[in-house]
Amino acid sequence: MTEECKIGVIGAGNMGGALLSGLVAAGLPPAHLTATDLREAVLQPLSQLGVRISTRAEDAILGQQVVVLGVKPQSAPELFQLVKRHLRLDQVLVSIMAGVSTATIESQWEAPIPVVRVMPQTLAQLGAAASGICGGRHATPAQVELVRALFDRVGSTALVAEYQMDAVTGLSGSGPAYIYTVLEALADGGVRVGLSREVALKLAAQTALGAARMVLESGQHPAVLRDQVTSPGGTTIAGLHKLEEKGLRDALISAVQAATERSAQLGQT
Ligand SMILES: NC(=O)c1ccc[n+]([C@@H]2O[C@H](COP(=O)([O-])OP(=O)(O)OC[C@H]3O[C@@H](n4cnc5c(N)ncnc54)[C@H](OP(=O)(O)O)[C@@H]3O)[C@@H](O)[C@H]2O)c1
């Protein structure tokens, strides 16, 4: 059903652009995708992929089945007026804007506009995004499913209650930056013990990729997988002991909590 879907994206910057290029890479016909943005520079690479481009936001609304709001939250109020003029009730409005509730968007209309909120990642461009999704008051289960199917094409999705969207933001929304930091630190460790930077980074990144795949594909708890690779008196337990001593778990749990709280705070401003 996603192949036939016509999708317009208003705001094709980092996130909107990543979504569109991910959808093209996933096999959606580029002619079914429309990118609109104020900046020509972000539209050109998408045009080269065959995506229809325009600087007029209405082109991402007229004739589309799904309309994605990919602008920064502060650009949204001026956009609502335009969207209001062109959006029909049989279209689905998808918001990827961090911290903006479906209720806030719905309140712009007197009519029951179907809104679906998504917290994706720019990893969508690699087909590797983790996205949290929730439907607004007027979105039907079929509309939420359609949006979920679209985001499944560029990674994997989790349906959550709207009150959990700040938690999604704190975990997976901000998560790539945590993982980049972990990878940089692991590579520093490799350099510290004599590896070249290039080799150290490659080994660290591939290790993270493989371990993540093992968790997802085996379905086993990470603690079980960890026990399988930790021999008595060996190297791994020595390293794990140091991680406990330095508080890695506490640091990561606190990071997710702090980012979740910050997301909730930003949503209130
Ligand atoms: N980046 C991420 O990792 C990420 C992850 C999840 C969710 N998000 C959400 O995605 C949204 C976009 O973030 P971003 O990082 O992609 O920002 P961005 O790179 O600044 O992209 C937003 C684009 O929208 C354009 N724009 C503004 N008003 C417009 C209008 N009226 N019509 C058409 N285009 C318009 C902007 O142009 P100007 O620069 O000229 O204003 C800009 O090119 C945000 O709401 C953010 O919360 C981002």
PDB file of C-alpha atoms and ligand atoms in Angstrom:
ATOM      1  CA  MET A   1       0.000   0.000   0.000  1.00  0.00           C
ATOM      2  CA  THR A   2       2.937   2.338   0.588  1.00  0.00           C
ATOM      3  CA  GLU A   3       4.061   2.170  -3.078  1.00  0.00           C
ATOM      4  CA  GLU A   4       0.915   3.892  -4.294  1.00  0.00           C
ATOM      5  CA  CYS A   5       0.978   6.485  -1.533  1.00  0.00           C
ATOM      6  CA  LYS A   6       1.635  10.053  -2.597  1.00  0.00           C
ATOM      7  CA  ILE A   7       3.629  11.883   0.035  1.00  0.00           C
ATOM      8  CA  GLY A   8       4.428  15.568   0.344  1.00  0.00           C
ATOM      9  CA  VAL A   9       7.042  16.834   2.776  1.00  0.00           C
ATOM     10  CA  ILE A  10       7.045  20.464   3.877  1.00  0.00           C
ATOM     11  CA  GLY A  11      10.545  21.237   5.117  1.00  0.00           C
ATOM     12  CA  ALA A  12      13.061  18.923   3.455  1.00  0.00           C
ATOM     13  CA  GLY A  13      16.052  19.783   5.669  1.00  0.00           C
ATOM     14  CA  ASN A  14      18.066  17.279   7.694  1.00  0.00           C
ATOM     15  CA  MET A  15      15.139  15.134   8.799  1.00  0.00           C
ATOM     16  CA  GLY A  16      12.646  15.649   5.956  1.00  0.00           C
ATOM     17  CA  GLY A  17      15.431  15.131   3.401  1.00  0.00           C
ATOM     18  CA  ALA A  18      16.677  11.983   5.174  1.00  0.00           C
ATOM     19  CA  LEU A  19      13.143  10.590   5.167  1.00  0.00           C
ATOM     20  CA  LEU A  20      12.669  11.245   1.463  1.00  0.00           C
ATOM     21  CA  SER A  21      16.017   9.811   0.410  1.00  0.00           C
ATOM     22  CA  GLY A  22      15.360   6.783   2.631  1.00  0.00           C
ATOM     23  CA  LEU A  23      11.959   6.239   1.006  1.00  0.00           C
ATOM     24  CA  VAL A  24      13.514   6.408  -2.470  1.00  0.00           C
ATOM     25  CA  ALA A  25      16.239   3.945  -1.424  1.00  0.00           C
ATOM     26  CA  ALA A  26      13.490   1.680  -0.054  1.00  0.00           C
ATOM     27  CA  GLY A  27      11.920   1.531  -3.508  1.00  0.00           C
ATOM     28  CA  LEU A  28       9.078   4.044  -3.338  1.00  0.00           C
ATOM     29  CA  PRO A  29       8.549   5.660  -6.740  1.00  0.00           C
ATOM     30  CA  PRO A  30      10.279   9.066  -6.511  1.00  0.00           C
ATOM     31  CA  ALA A  31       7.537  10.561  -8.694  1.00  0.00           C
ATOM     32  CA  HIS A  32       5.127   9.907  -5.795  1.00  0.00           C
ATOM     33  CA  LEU A  33       7.247  12.009  -3.455  1.00  0.00           C
ATOM     34  CA  THR A  34       7.197  15.795  -3.303  1.00  0.00           C
ATOM     35  CA  ALA A  35       9.678  17.866  -1.314  1.00  0.00           C
ATOM     36  CA  THR A  36       9.040  21.521  -0.584  1.00  0.00           C
ATOM     37  CA  ASP A  37      11.410  23.827   1.214  1.00  0.00           C
ATOM     38  CA  LEU A  38      12.335  27.500   1.356  1.00  0.00           C
ATOM     39  CA  ARG A  39      15.922  26.562   0.510  1.00  0.00           C
ATOM     40  CA  GLU A  40      16.748  25.444  -3.036  1.00  0.00           C
ATOM     41  CA  ALA A  41      20.015  23.949  -1.757  1.00  0.00           C
ATOM     42  CA  VAL A  42      18.266  21.168   0.195  1.00  0.00           C
ATOM     43  CA  LEU A  43      15.922  20.427  -2.726  1.00  0.00           C
ATOM     44  CA  GLN A  44      18.555  19.877  -5.429  1.00  0.00           C
ATOM     45  CA  PRO A  45      19.955  16.550  -4.116  1.00  0.00           C
ATOM     46  CA  LEU A  46      16.392  15.259  -3.799  1.00  0.00           C
ATOM     47  CA  SER A  47      15.602  16.345  -7.340  1.00  0.00           C
ATOM     48  CA  GLN A  48      18.568  14.268  -8.513  1.00  0.00           C
ATOM     49  CA  LEU A  49      16.889  11.247  -6.914  1.00  0.00           C
ATOM     50  CA  GLY A  50      13.778  11.939  -8.992  1.00  0.00           C
ATOM     51  CA  VAL A  51      11.741  13.468  -6.151  1.00  0.00           C
ATOM     52  CA  ARG A  52       9.443  16.295  -7.268  1.00  0.00           C
ATOM     53  CA  ILE A  53      10.606  19.550  -5.732  1.00  0.00           C
ATOM     54  CA  SER A  54       9.043  22.954  -5.148  1.00  0.00           C
ATOM     55  CA  THR A  55       9.512  26.037  -3.033  1.00  0.00           C
ATOM     56  CA  ARG A  56       5.724  26.340  -2.613  1.00  0.00           C
ATOM     57  CA  ALA A  57       4.531  24.433   0.448  1.00  0.00           C
ATOM     58  CA  GLU A  58       1.067  23.937  -1.082  1.00  0.00           C
ATOM     59  CA  ASP A  59       2.644  21.584  -3.657  1.00  0.00           C
ATOM     60  CA  ALA A  60       3.340  19.183  -0.775  1.00  0.00           C
ATOM     61  CA  ILE A  61      -0.369  19.240   0.127  1.00  0.00           C
ATOM     62  CA  LEU A  62      -2.419  19.336  -3.074  1.00  0.00           C
ATOM     63  CA  GLY A  63      -3.005  15.837  -4.458  1.00  0.00           C
ATOM     64  CA  GLN A  64      -1.063  14.085  -1.670  1.00  0.00           C
ATOM     65  CA  GLN A  65      -2.364  11.345   0.566  1.00  0.00           C
ATOM     66  CA  VAL A  66       0.123  11.998   3.343  1.00  0.00           C
ATOM     67  CA  VAL A  67       1.497  15.441   4.208  1.00  0.00           C
ATOM     68  CA  VAL A  68       4.580  15.532   6.436  1.00  0.00           C
ATOM     69  CA  LEU A  69       5.397  18.624   8.473  1.00  0.00           C
ATOM     70  CA  GLY A  70       9.187  18.563   8.574  1.00  0.00           C
ATOM     71  CA  VAL A  71       9.883  22.140   9.702  1.00  0.00           C
ATOM     72  CA  LYS A  72      11.282  23.269  13.040  1.00  0.00           C
ATOM     73  CA  PRO A  73       8.529  23.773  15.652  1.00  0.00           C
ATOM     74  CA  GLN A  74       9.104  27.554  15.616  1.00  0.00           C
ATOM     75  CA  SER A  75       8.297  27.658  11.869  1.00  0.00           C
ATOM     76  CA  ALA A  76       5.023  25.788  12.379  1.00  0.00           C
ATOM     77  CA  PRO A  77       2.575  28.582  13.360  1.00  0.00           C
ATOM     78  CA  GLU A  78       2.935  30.479  10.059  1.00  0.00           C
ATOM     79  CA  LEU A  79       2.677  27.200   8.174  1.00  0.00           C
ATOM     80  CA  PHE A  80      -0.550  26.143   9.876  1.00  0.00           C
ATOM     81  CA  GLN A  81      -2.456  28.937   8.105  1.00  0.00           C
ATOM     82  CA  LEU A  82      -1.318  27.697   4.716  1.00  0.00           C
ATOM     83  CA  VAL A  83      -1.895  24.030   5.520  1.00  0.00           C
ATOM     84  CA  LYS A  84      -5.328  24.972   6.820  1.00  0.00           C
ATOM     85  CA  ARG A  85      -6.274  26.501   3.462  1.00  0.00           C
ATOM     86  CA  HIS A  86      -5.309  23.430   1.395  1.00  0.00           C
ATOM     87  CA  LEU A  87      -5.579  20.284   3.523  1.00  0.00           C
ATOM     88  CA  ARG A  88      -8.605  18.059   3.005  1.00  0.00           C
ATOM     89  CA  LEU A  89     -10.065  15.739   5.615  1.00  0.00           C
ATOM     90  CA  ASP A  90      -9.160  12.610   3.643  1.00  0.00           C
ATOM     91  CA  GLN A  91      -5.449  13.458   3.867  1.00  0.00           C
ATOM     92  CA  VAL A  92      -3.249  12.458   6.800  1.00  0.00           C
ATOM     93  CA  LEU A  93      -1.104  15.117   8.420  1.00  0.00           C
ATOM     94  CA  VAL A  94       2.116  13.662   9.825  1.00  0.00           C
ATOM     95  CA  SER A  95       4.171  15.748  12.212  1.00  0.00           C
ATOM     96  CA  ILE A  96       7.804  14.877  12.863  1.00  0.00           C
ATOM     97  CA  MET A  97       8.264  18.039  14.937  1.00  0.00           C
ATOM     98  CA  ALA A  98       9.825  17.317  18.313  1.00  0.00           C
ATOM     99  CA  GLY A  99       7.743  18.331  21.310  1.00  0.00           C
ATOM    100  CA  VAL A 100       4.613  19.445  19.422  1.00  0.00           C
ATOM    101  CA  SER A 101       1.575  17.464  20.567  1.00  0.00           C
ATOM    102  CA  THR A 102      -1.136  16.186  18.254  1.00  0.00           C
ATOM    103  CA  ALA A 103      -3.616  18.231  20.349  1.00  0.00           C
ATOM    104  CA  THR A 104      -1.695  21.441  19.565  1.00  0.00           C
ATOM    105  CA  ILE A 105      -1.857  20.665  15.852  1.00  0.00           C
ATOM    106  CA  GLU A 106      -5.501  19.570  15.956  1.00  0.00           C
ATOM    107  CA  SER A 107      -6.435  22.780  17.786  1.00  0.00           C
ATOM    108  CA  GLN A 108      -5.534  24.780  14.646  1.00  0.00           C
ATOM    109  CA  TRP A 109      -8.598  23.336  12.912  1.00  0.00           C
ATOM    110  CA  GLU A 110     -12.260  23.215  13.747  1.00  0.00           C
ATOM    111  CA  ALA A 111     -12.562  20.156  11.501  1.00  0.00           C
ATOM    112  CA  PRO A 112     -11.415  16.701  12.741  1.00  0.00           C
ATOM    113  CA  ILE A 113      -8.013  16.594  11.014  1.00  0.00           C
ATOM    114  CA  PRO A 114      -6.278  13.200  11.174  1.00  0.00           C
ATOM    115  CA  VAL A 115      -2.845  13.820  12.709  1.00  0.00           C
ATOM    116  CA  VAL A 116      -0.118  11.229  13.272  1.00  0.00           C
ATOM    117  CA  ARG A 117       2.969  12.192  15.237  1.00  0.00           C
ATOM    118  CA  VAL A 118       6.309  10.528  14.582  1.00  0.00           C
ATOM    119  CA  MET A 119       9.687  10.889  16.273  1.00  0.00           C
ATOM    120  CA  PRO A 120      12.080   9.537  13.638  1.00  0.00           C
ATOM    121  CA  GLN A 121      15.851   9.714  13.171  1.00  0.00           C
ATOM    122  CA  THR A 122      17.986  10.929  10.276  1.00  0.00           C
ATOM    123  CA  LEU A 123      19.175   7.286  10.108  1.00  0.00           C
ATOM    124  CA  ALA A 124      16.099   6.974   7.860  1.00  0.00           C
ATOM    125  CA  GLN A 125      18.405   7.816   4.961  1.00  0.00           C
ATOM    126  CA  LEU A 126      20.128   4.436   5.553  1.00  0.00           C
ATOM    127  CA  GLY A 127      16.868   2.576   6.156  1.00  0.00           C
ATOM    128  CA  ALA A 128      17.956   2.248   9.789  1.00  0.00           C
ATOM    129  CA  ALA A 129      15.786   4.684  11.748  1.00  0.00           C
ATOM    130  CA  ALA A 130      14.018   3.815  14.991  1.00  0.00           C
ATOM    131  CA  SER A 131      10.757   5.799  15.036  1.00  0.00           C
ATOM    132  CA  GLY A 132       8.158   6.232  17.765  1.00  0.00           C
ATOM    133  CA  ILE A 133       4.625   6.798  16.461  1.00  0.00           C
ATOM    134  CA  CYS A 134       1.313   7.844  17.975  1.00  0.00           C
ATOM    135  CA  GLY A 135      -2.008   8.784  16.447  1.00  0.00           C
ATOM    136  CA  GLY A 136      -3.992  11.895  17.270  1.00  0.00           C
ATOM    137  CA  ARG A 137      -7.657  11.992  18.276  1.00  0.00           C
ATOM    138  CA  HIS A 138      -9.039  11.891  14.739  1.00  0.00           C
ATOM    139  CA  ALA A 139      -6.575   9.514  13.080  1.00  0.00           C
ATOM    140  CA  THR A 140      -8.120   6.142  12.297  1.00  0.00           C
ATOM    141  CA  PRO A 141      -6.187   2.920  13.027  1.00  0.00           C
ATOM    142  CA  ALA A 142      -5.815   2.457   9.244  1.00  0.00           C
ATOM    143  CA  GLN A 143      -4.253   5.920   8.906  1.00  0.00           C
ATOM    144  CA  VAL A 144      -1.840   5.237  11.775  1.00  0.00           C
ATOM    145  CA  GLU A 145      -0.982   1.891  10.135  1.00  0.00           C
ATOM    146  CA  LEU A 146      -0.315   3.595   6.798  1.00  0.00           C
ATOM    147  CA  VAL A 147       2.105   6.024   8.426  1.00  0.00           C
ATOM    148  CA  ARG A 148       3.697   3.206  10.377  1.00  0.00           C
ATOM    149  CA  ALA A 149       4.162   1.204   7.165  1.00  0.00           C
ATOM    150  CA  LEU A 150       5.889   4.201   5.573  1.00  0.00           C
ATOM    151  CA  PHE A 151       8.319   4.589   8.457  1.00  0.00           C
ATOM    152  CA  ASP A 152       8.867   0.810   8.542  1.00  0.00           C
ATOM    153  CA  ARG A 153      10.258   1.220   5.021  1.00  0.00           C
ATOM    154  CA  VAL A 154      13.070   3.368   6.443  1.00  0.00           C
ATOM    155  CA  GLY A 155      13.781   1.411   9.623  1.00  0.00           C
ATOM    156  CA  SER A 156      11.664   0.059  12.427  1.00  0.00           C
ATOM    157  CA  THR A 157       8.808   1.590  14.375  1.00  0.00           C
ATOM    158  CA  ALA A 158       7.186   1.384  17.785  1.00  0.00           C
ATOM    159  CA  LEU A 159       3.618   2.492  18.448  1.00  0.00           C
ATOM    160  CA  VAL A 160       3.495   4.353  21.745  1.00  0.00           C
ATOM    161  CA  ALA A 161       1.011   6.417  23.727  1.00  0.00           C
ATOM    162  CA  GLU A 162       1.451  10.134  23.191  1.00  0.00           C
ATOM    163  CA  TYR A 163       2.557  10.760  26.781  1.00  0.00           C
ATOM    164  CA  GLN A 164       5.540   8.490  26.007  1.00  0.00           C
ATOM    165  CA  MET A 165       6.788  10.610  23.103  1.00  0.00           C
ATOM    166  CA  ASP A 166       9.133  12.570  25.381  1.00  0.00           C
ATOM    167  CA  ALA A 167      10.626   9.242  26.471  1.00  0.00           C
ATOM    168  CA  VAL A 168      11.057   8.208  22.823  1.00  0.00           C
ATOM    169  CA  THR A 169      12.792  11.543  22.202  1.00  0.00           C
ATOM    170  CA  GLY A 170      15.069  10.987  25.225  1.00  0.00           C
ATOM    171  CA  LEU A 171      15.994   7.460  24.141  1.00  0.00           C
ATOM    172  CA  SER A 172      15.993   7.039  20.364  1.00  0.00           C
ATOM    173  CA  GLY A 173      15.535  10.685  19.278  1.00  0.00           C
ATOM    174  CA  SER A 174      18.739  11.732  21.039  1.00  0.00           C
ATOM    175  CA  GLY A 175      20.194   8.213  20.978  1.00  0.00           C
ATOM    176  CA  PRO A 176      22.375   8.429  17.854  1.00  0.00           C
ATOM    177  CA  ALA A 177      24.421  11.155  19.568  1.00  0.00           C
ATOM    178  CA  TYR A 178      24.944   8.913  22.622  1.00  0.00           C
ATOM    179  CA  ILE A 179      26.100   6.064  20.406  1.00  0.00           C
ATOM    180  CA  TYR A 180      28.448   8.314  18.406  1.00  0.00           C
ATOM    181  CA  THR A 181      29.994   9.380  21.716  1.00  0.00           C
ATOM    182  CA  VAL A 182      30.373   5.763  22.839  1.00  0.00           C
ATOM    183  CA  LEU A 183      31.960   4.851  19.498  1.00  0.00           C
ATOM    184  CA  GLU A 184      34.387   7.766  19.690  1.00  0.00           C
ATOM    185  CA  ALA A 185      35.358   6.772  23.223  1.00  0.00           C
ATOM    186  CA  LEU A 186      35.835   3.109  22.269  1.00  0.00           C
ATOM    187  CA  ALA A 187      38.025   4.176  19.366  1.00  0.00           C
ATOM    188  CA  ASP A 188      40.019   6.407  21.738  1.00  0.00           C
ATOM    189  CA  GLY A 189      40.479   3.318  23.888  1.00  0.00           C
ATOM    190  CA  GLY A 190      41.791   1.448  20.861  1.00  0.00           C
ATOM    191  CA  VAL A 191      44.207   4.262  20.053  1.00  0.00           C
ATOM    192  CA  ARG A 192      45.280   4.338  23.719  1.00  0.00           C
ATOM    193  CA  VAL A 193      46.365   0.710  23.456  1.00  0.00           C
ATOM    194  CA  GLY A 194      48.167   1.161  20.133  1.00  0.00           C
ATOM    195  CA  LEU A 195      45.697   0.810  17.246  1.00  0.00           C
ATOM    196  CA  SER A 196      45.514   3.352  14.453  1.00  0.00           C
ATOM    197  CA  ARG A 197      42.519   5.708  14.627  1.00  0.00           C
ATOM    198  CA  GLU A 198      41.135   4.280  11.415  1.00  0.00           C
ATOM    199  CA  VAL A 199      41.333   0.659  12.529  1.00  0.00           C
ATOM    200  CA  ALA A 200      40.048   1.466  16.020  1.00  0.00           C
ATOM    201  CA  LEU A 201      36.967   3.300  14.718  1.00  0.00           C
ATOM    202  CA  LYS A 202      36.178   0.581  12.194  1.00  0.00           C
ATOM    203  CA  LEU A 203      36.426  -2.152  14.824  1.00  0.00           C
ATOM    204  CA  ALA A 204      34.339  -0.157  17.314  1.00  0.00           C
ATOM    205  CA  ALA A 205      31.572   0.686  14.829  1.00  0.00           C
ATOM    206  CA  GLN A 206      31.344  -2.830  13.404  1.00  0.00           C
ATOM    207  CA  THR A 207      31.235  -4.246  16.942  1.00  0.00           C
ATOM    208  CA  ALA A 208      28.304  -1.963  17.809  1.00  0.00           C
ATOM    209  CA  LEU A 209      26.521  -2.845  14.568  1.00  0.00           C
ATOM    210  CA  GLY A 210      26.984  -6.580  15.096  1.00  0.00           C
ATOM    211  CA  ALA A 211      25.968  -6.469  18.761  1.00  0.00           C
ATOM    212  CA  ALA A 212      22.849  -4.434  17.930  1.00  0.00           C
ATOM    213  CA  ARG A 213      21.897  -6.901  15.193  1.00  0.00           C
ATOM    214  CA  MET A 214      22.455  -9.808  17.578  1.00  0.00           C
ATOM    215  CA  VAL A 215      20.075  -8.260  20.136  1.00  0.00           C
ATOM    216  CA  LEU A 216      17.405  -7.569  17.504  1.00  0.00           C
ATOM    217  CA  GLU A 217      17.726 -10.797  15.543  1.00  0.00           C
ATOM    218  CA  SER A 218      18.266 -13.308  18.371  1.00  0.00           C
ATOM    219  CA  GLY A 219      15.557 -11.808  20.572  1.00  0.00           C
ATOM    220  CA  GLN A 220      17.729 -12.641  23.568  1.00  0.00           C
ATOM    221  CA  HIS A 221      18.193 -10.337  26.521  1.00  0.00           C
ATOM    222  CA  PRO A 222      21.478  -8.390  26.277  1.00  0.00           C
ATOM    223  CA  ALA A 223      22.543  -9.753  29.670  1.00  0.00           C
ATOM    224  CA  VAL A 224      22.255 -13.338  28.339  1.00  0.00           C
ATOM    225  CA  LEU A 225      24.287 -12.443  25.250  1.00  0.00           C
ATOM    226  CA  ARG A 226      26.873 -10.696  27.428  1.00  0.00           C
ATOM    227  CA  ASP A 227      27.221 -13.741  29.677  1.00  0.00           C
ATOM    228  CA  GLN A 228      27.833 -15.874  26.598  1.00  0.00           C
ATOM    229  CA  VAL A 229      30.937 -13.832  25.730  1.00  0.00           C
ATOM    230  CA  THR A 230      32.283 -13.347  29.244  1.00  0.00           C
ATOM    231  CA  SER A 231      34.634 -16.140  30.313  1.00  0.00           C
ATOM    232  CA  PRO A 232      35.659 -16.646  33.918  1.00  0.00           C
ATOM    233  CA  GLY A 233      38.789 -14.706  34.756  1.00  0.00           C
ATOM    234  CA  GLY A 234      39.038 -13.442  31.154  1.00  0.00           C
ATOM    235  CA  THR A 235      39.545 -10.116  29.432  1.00  0.00           C
ATOM    236  CA  THR A 236      35.879  -9.191  29.034  1.00  0.00           C
ATOM    237  CA  ILE A 237      35.014  -9.456  32.724  1.00  0.00           C
ATOM    238  CA  ALA A 238      38.026  -7.249  33.475  1.00  0.00           C
ATOM    239  CA  GLY A 239      36.666  -4.635  31.049  1.00  0.00           C
ATOM    240  CA  LEU A 240      33.093  -4.972  32.341  1.00  0.00           C
ATOM    241  CA  HIS A 241      34.289  -4.541  35.923  1.00  0.00           C
ATOM    242  CA  LYS A 242      35.861  -1.230  34.898  1.00  0.00           C
ATOM    243  CA  LEU A 243      32.638  -0.110  33.191  1.00  0.00           C
ATOM    244  CA  GLU A 244      30.718  -0.811  36.431  1.00  0.00           C
ATOM    245  CA  GLU A 245      33.325   1.041  38.473  1.00  0.00           C
ATOM    246  CA  LYS A 246      33.080   4.079  36.163  1.00  0.00           C
ATOM    247  CA  GLY A 247      29.273   4.043  36.147  1.00  0.00           C
ATOM    248  CA  LEU A 248      28.490   3.484  32.451  1.00  0.00           C
ATOM    249  CA  ARG A 249      24.957   2.261  33.143  1.00  0.00           C
ATOM    250  CA  ASP A 250      24.210   5.110  35.505  1.00  0.00           C
ATOM    251  CA  ALA A 251      25.528   7.593  32.919  1.00  0.00           C
ATOM    252  CA  LEU A 252      23.325   6.208  30.126  1.00  0.00           C
ATOM    253  CA  ILE A 253      20.180   5.912  32.255  1.00  0.00           C
ATOM    254  CA  SER A 254      20.704   9.486  33.476  1.00  0.00           C
ATOM    255  CA  ALA A 255      21.249  10.714  29.901  1.00  0.00           C
ATOM    256  CA  VAL A 256      17.918   9.264  28.736  1.00  0.00           C
ATOM    257  CA  GLN A 257      16.167  10.700  31.781  1.00  0.00           C
ATOM    258  CA  ALA A 258      17.697  14.187  31.321  1.00  0.00           C
ATOM    259  CA  ALA A 259      16.834  14.272  27.601  1.00  0.00           C
ATOM    260  CA  THR A 260      13.270  13.099  28.318  1.00  0.00           C
ATOM    261  CA  GLU A 261      12.835  15.868  30.896  1.00  0.00           C
ATOM    262  CA  ARG A 262      14.270  18.433  28.481  1.00  0.00           C
ATOM    263  CA  SER A 263      11.882  17.266  25.768  1.00  0.00           C
ATOM    264  CA  ALA A 264       8.921  17.699  28.131  1.00  0.00           C
ATOM    265  CA  GLN A 265      10.192  21.174  29.087  1.00  0.00           C
ATOM    266  CA  LEU A 266      10.556  22.240  25.433  1.00  0.00           C
ATOM    267  CA  GLY A 267       7.040  20.977  24.708  1.00  0.00           C
ATOM    268  CA  GLN A 268       5.663  23.429  27.252  1.00  0.00           C
ATOM    269  CA  THR A 269       7.346  26.506  25.796  1.00  0.00           C
TER     270      THR A 269
HETATM  271  N1  LIG B   1      17.317  16.458  12.769  1.00  0.00           N
HETATM  272  C1  LIG B   1      16.936  15.398  13.466  1.00  0.00           C
HETATM  273  O1  LIG B   1      17.732  14.525  13.823  1.00  0.00           O
HETATM  274  C2  LIG B   1      15.475  15.232  13.815  1.00  0.00           C
HETATM  275  C3  LIG B   1      15.042  14.014  14.381  1.00  0.00           C
HETATM  276  C4  LIG B   1      13.679  13.884  14.676  1.00  0.00           C
HETATM  277  C5  LIG B   1      12.800  14.936  14.450  1.00  0.00           C
HETATM  278  N2  LIG B   1      13.272  16.110  13.932  1.00  0.00           N
HETATM  279  C6  LIG B   1      12.319  17.203  13.716  1.00  0.00           C
HETATM  280  O2  LIG B   1      12.316  17.476  12.343  1.00  0.00           O
HETATM  281  C7  LIG B   1      12.020  18.861  12.140  1.00  0.00           C
HETATM  282  C8  LIG B   1      13.058  19.452  11.203  1.00  0.00           C
HETATM  283  O3  LIG B   1      14.340  19.355  11.810  1.00  0.00           O
HETATM  284  P1  LIG B   1      15.638  19.452  10.904  1.00  0.00           P
HETATM  285  O4  LIG B   1      16.789  19.131  11.773  1.00  0.00           O
HETATM  286  O5  LIG B   1      15.415  18.682   9.648  1.00  0.00           O
HETATM  287  O6  LIG B   1      15.609  21.028  10.569  1.00  0.00           O
HETATM  288  P2  LIG B   1      16.153  21.762   9.266  1.00  0.00           P
HETATM  289  O7  LIG B   1      17.345  21.029   8.722  1.00  0.00           O
HETATM  290  O8  LIG B   1      16.283  23.204   9.620  1.00  0.00           O
HETATM  291  O9  LIG B   1      14.963  21.560   8.196  1.00  0.00           O
HETATM  292  C9  LIG B   1      13.785  22.301   8.218  1.00  0.00           C
HETATM  293  C10 LIG B   1      13.623  22.907   6.845  1.00  0.00           C
HETATM  294  O10 LIG B   1      12.309  23.466   6.750  1.00  0.00           O
HETATM  295  C11 LIG B   1      12.424  24.666   6.005  1.00  0.00           C
HETATM  296  N3  LIG B   1      11.233  25.490   6.199  1.00  0.00           N
HETATM  297  C12 LIG B   1      10.949  26.373   7.189  1.00  0.00           C
HETATM  298  N4  LIG B   1       9.738  26.935   6.980  1.00  0.00           N
HETATM  299  C13 LIG B   1       9.243  26.392   5.834  1.00  0.00           C
HETATM  300  C14 LIG B   1       8.057  26.573   5.085  1.00  0.00           C
HETATM  301  N5  LIG B   1       7.118  27.448   5.462  1.00  0.00           N
HETATM  302  N6  LIG B   1       7.890  25.848   3.945  1.00  0.00           N
HETATM  303  C15 LIG B   1       8.834  24.973   3.534  1.00  0.00           C
HETATM  304  N7  LIG B   1       9.992  24.773   4.205  1.00  0.00           N
HETATM  305  C16 LIG B   1      10.191  25.469   5.333  1.00  0.00           C
HETATM  306  C17 LIG B   1      13.687  25.265   6.543  1.00  0.00           C
HETATM  307  O11 LIG B   1      14.157  26.316   5.736  1.00  0.00           O
HETATM  308  P3  LIG B   1      14.914  27.566   6.494  1.00  0.00           P
HETATM  309  O12 LIG B   1      16.159  26.995   7.077  1.00  0.00           O
HETATM  310  O13 LIG B   1      15.147  28.533   5.387  1.00  0.00           O
HETATM  311  O14 LIG B   1      13.953  28.058   7.547  1.00  0.00           O
HETATM  312  C18 LIG B   1      14.616  24.053   6.563  1.00  0.00           C
HETATM  313  O15 LIG B   1      15.243  23.844   5.310  1.00  0.00           O
HETATM  314  C19 LIG B   1      12.045  19.527  13.508  1.00  0.00           C
HETATM  315  O16 LIG B   1      10.742  19.825  13.911  1.00  0.00           O
HETATM  316  C20 LIG B   1      12.684  18.501  14.413  1.00  0.00           C
HETATM  317  O17 LIG B   1      12.138  18.528  15.702  1.00  0.00           O
HETATM  318  C21 LIG B   1      14.584  16.281  13.608  1.00  0.00           C
END
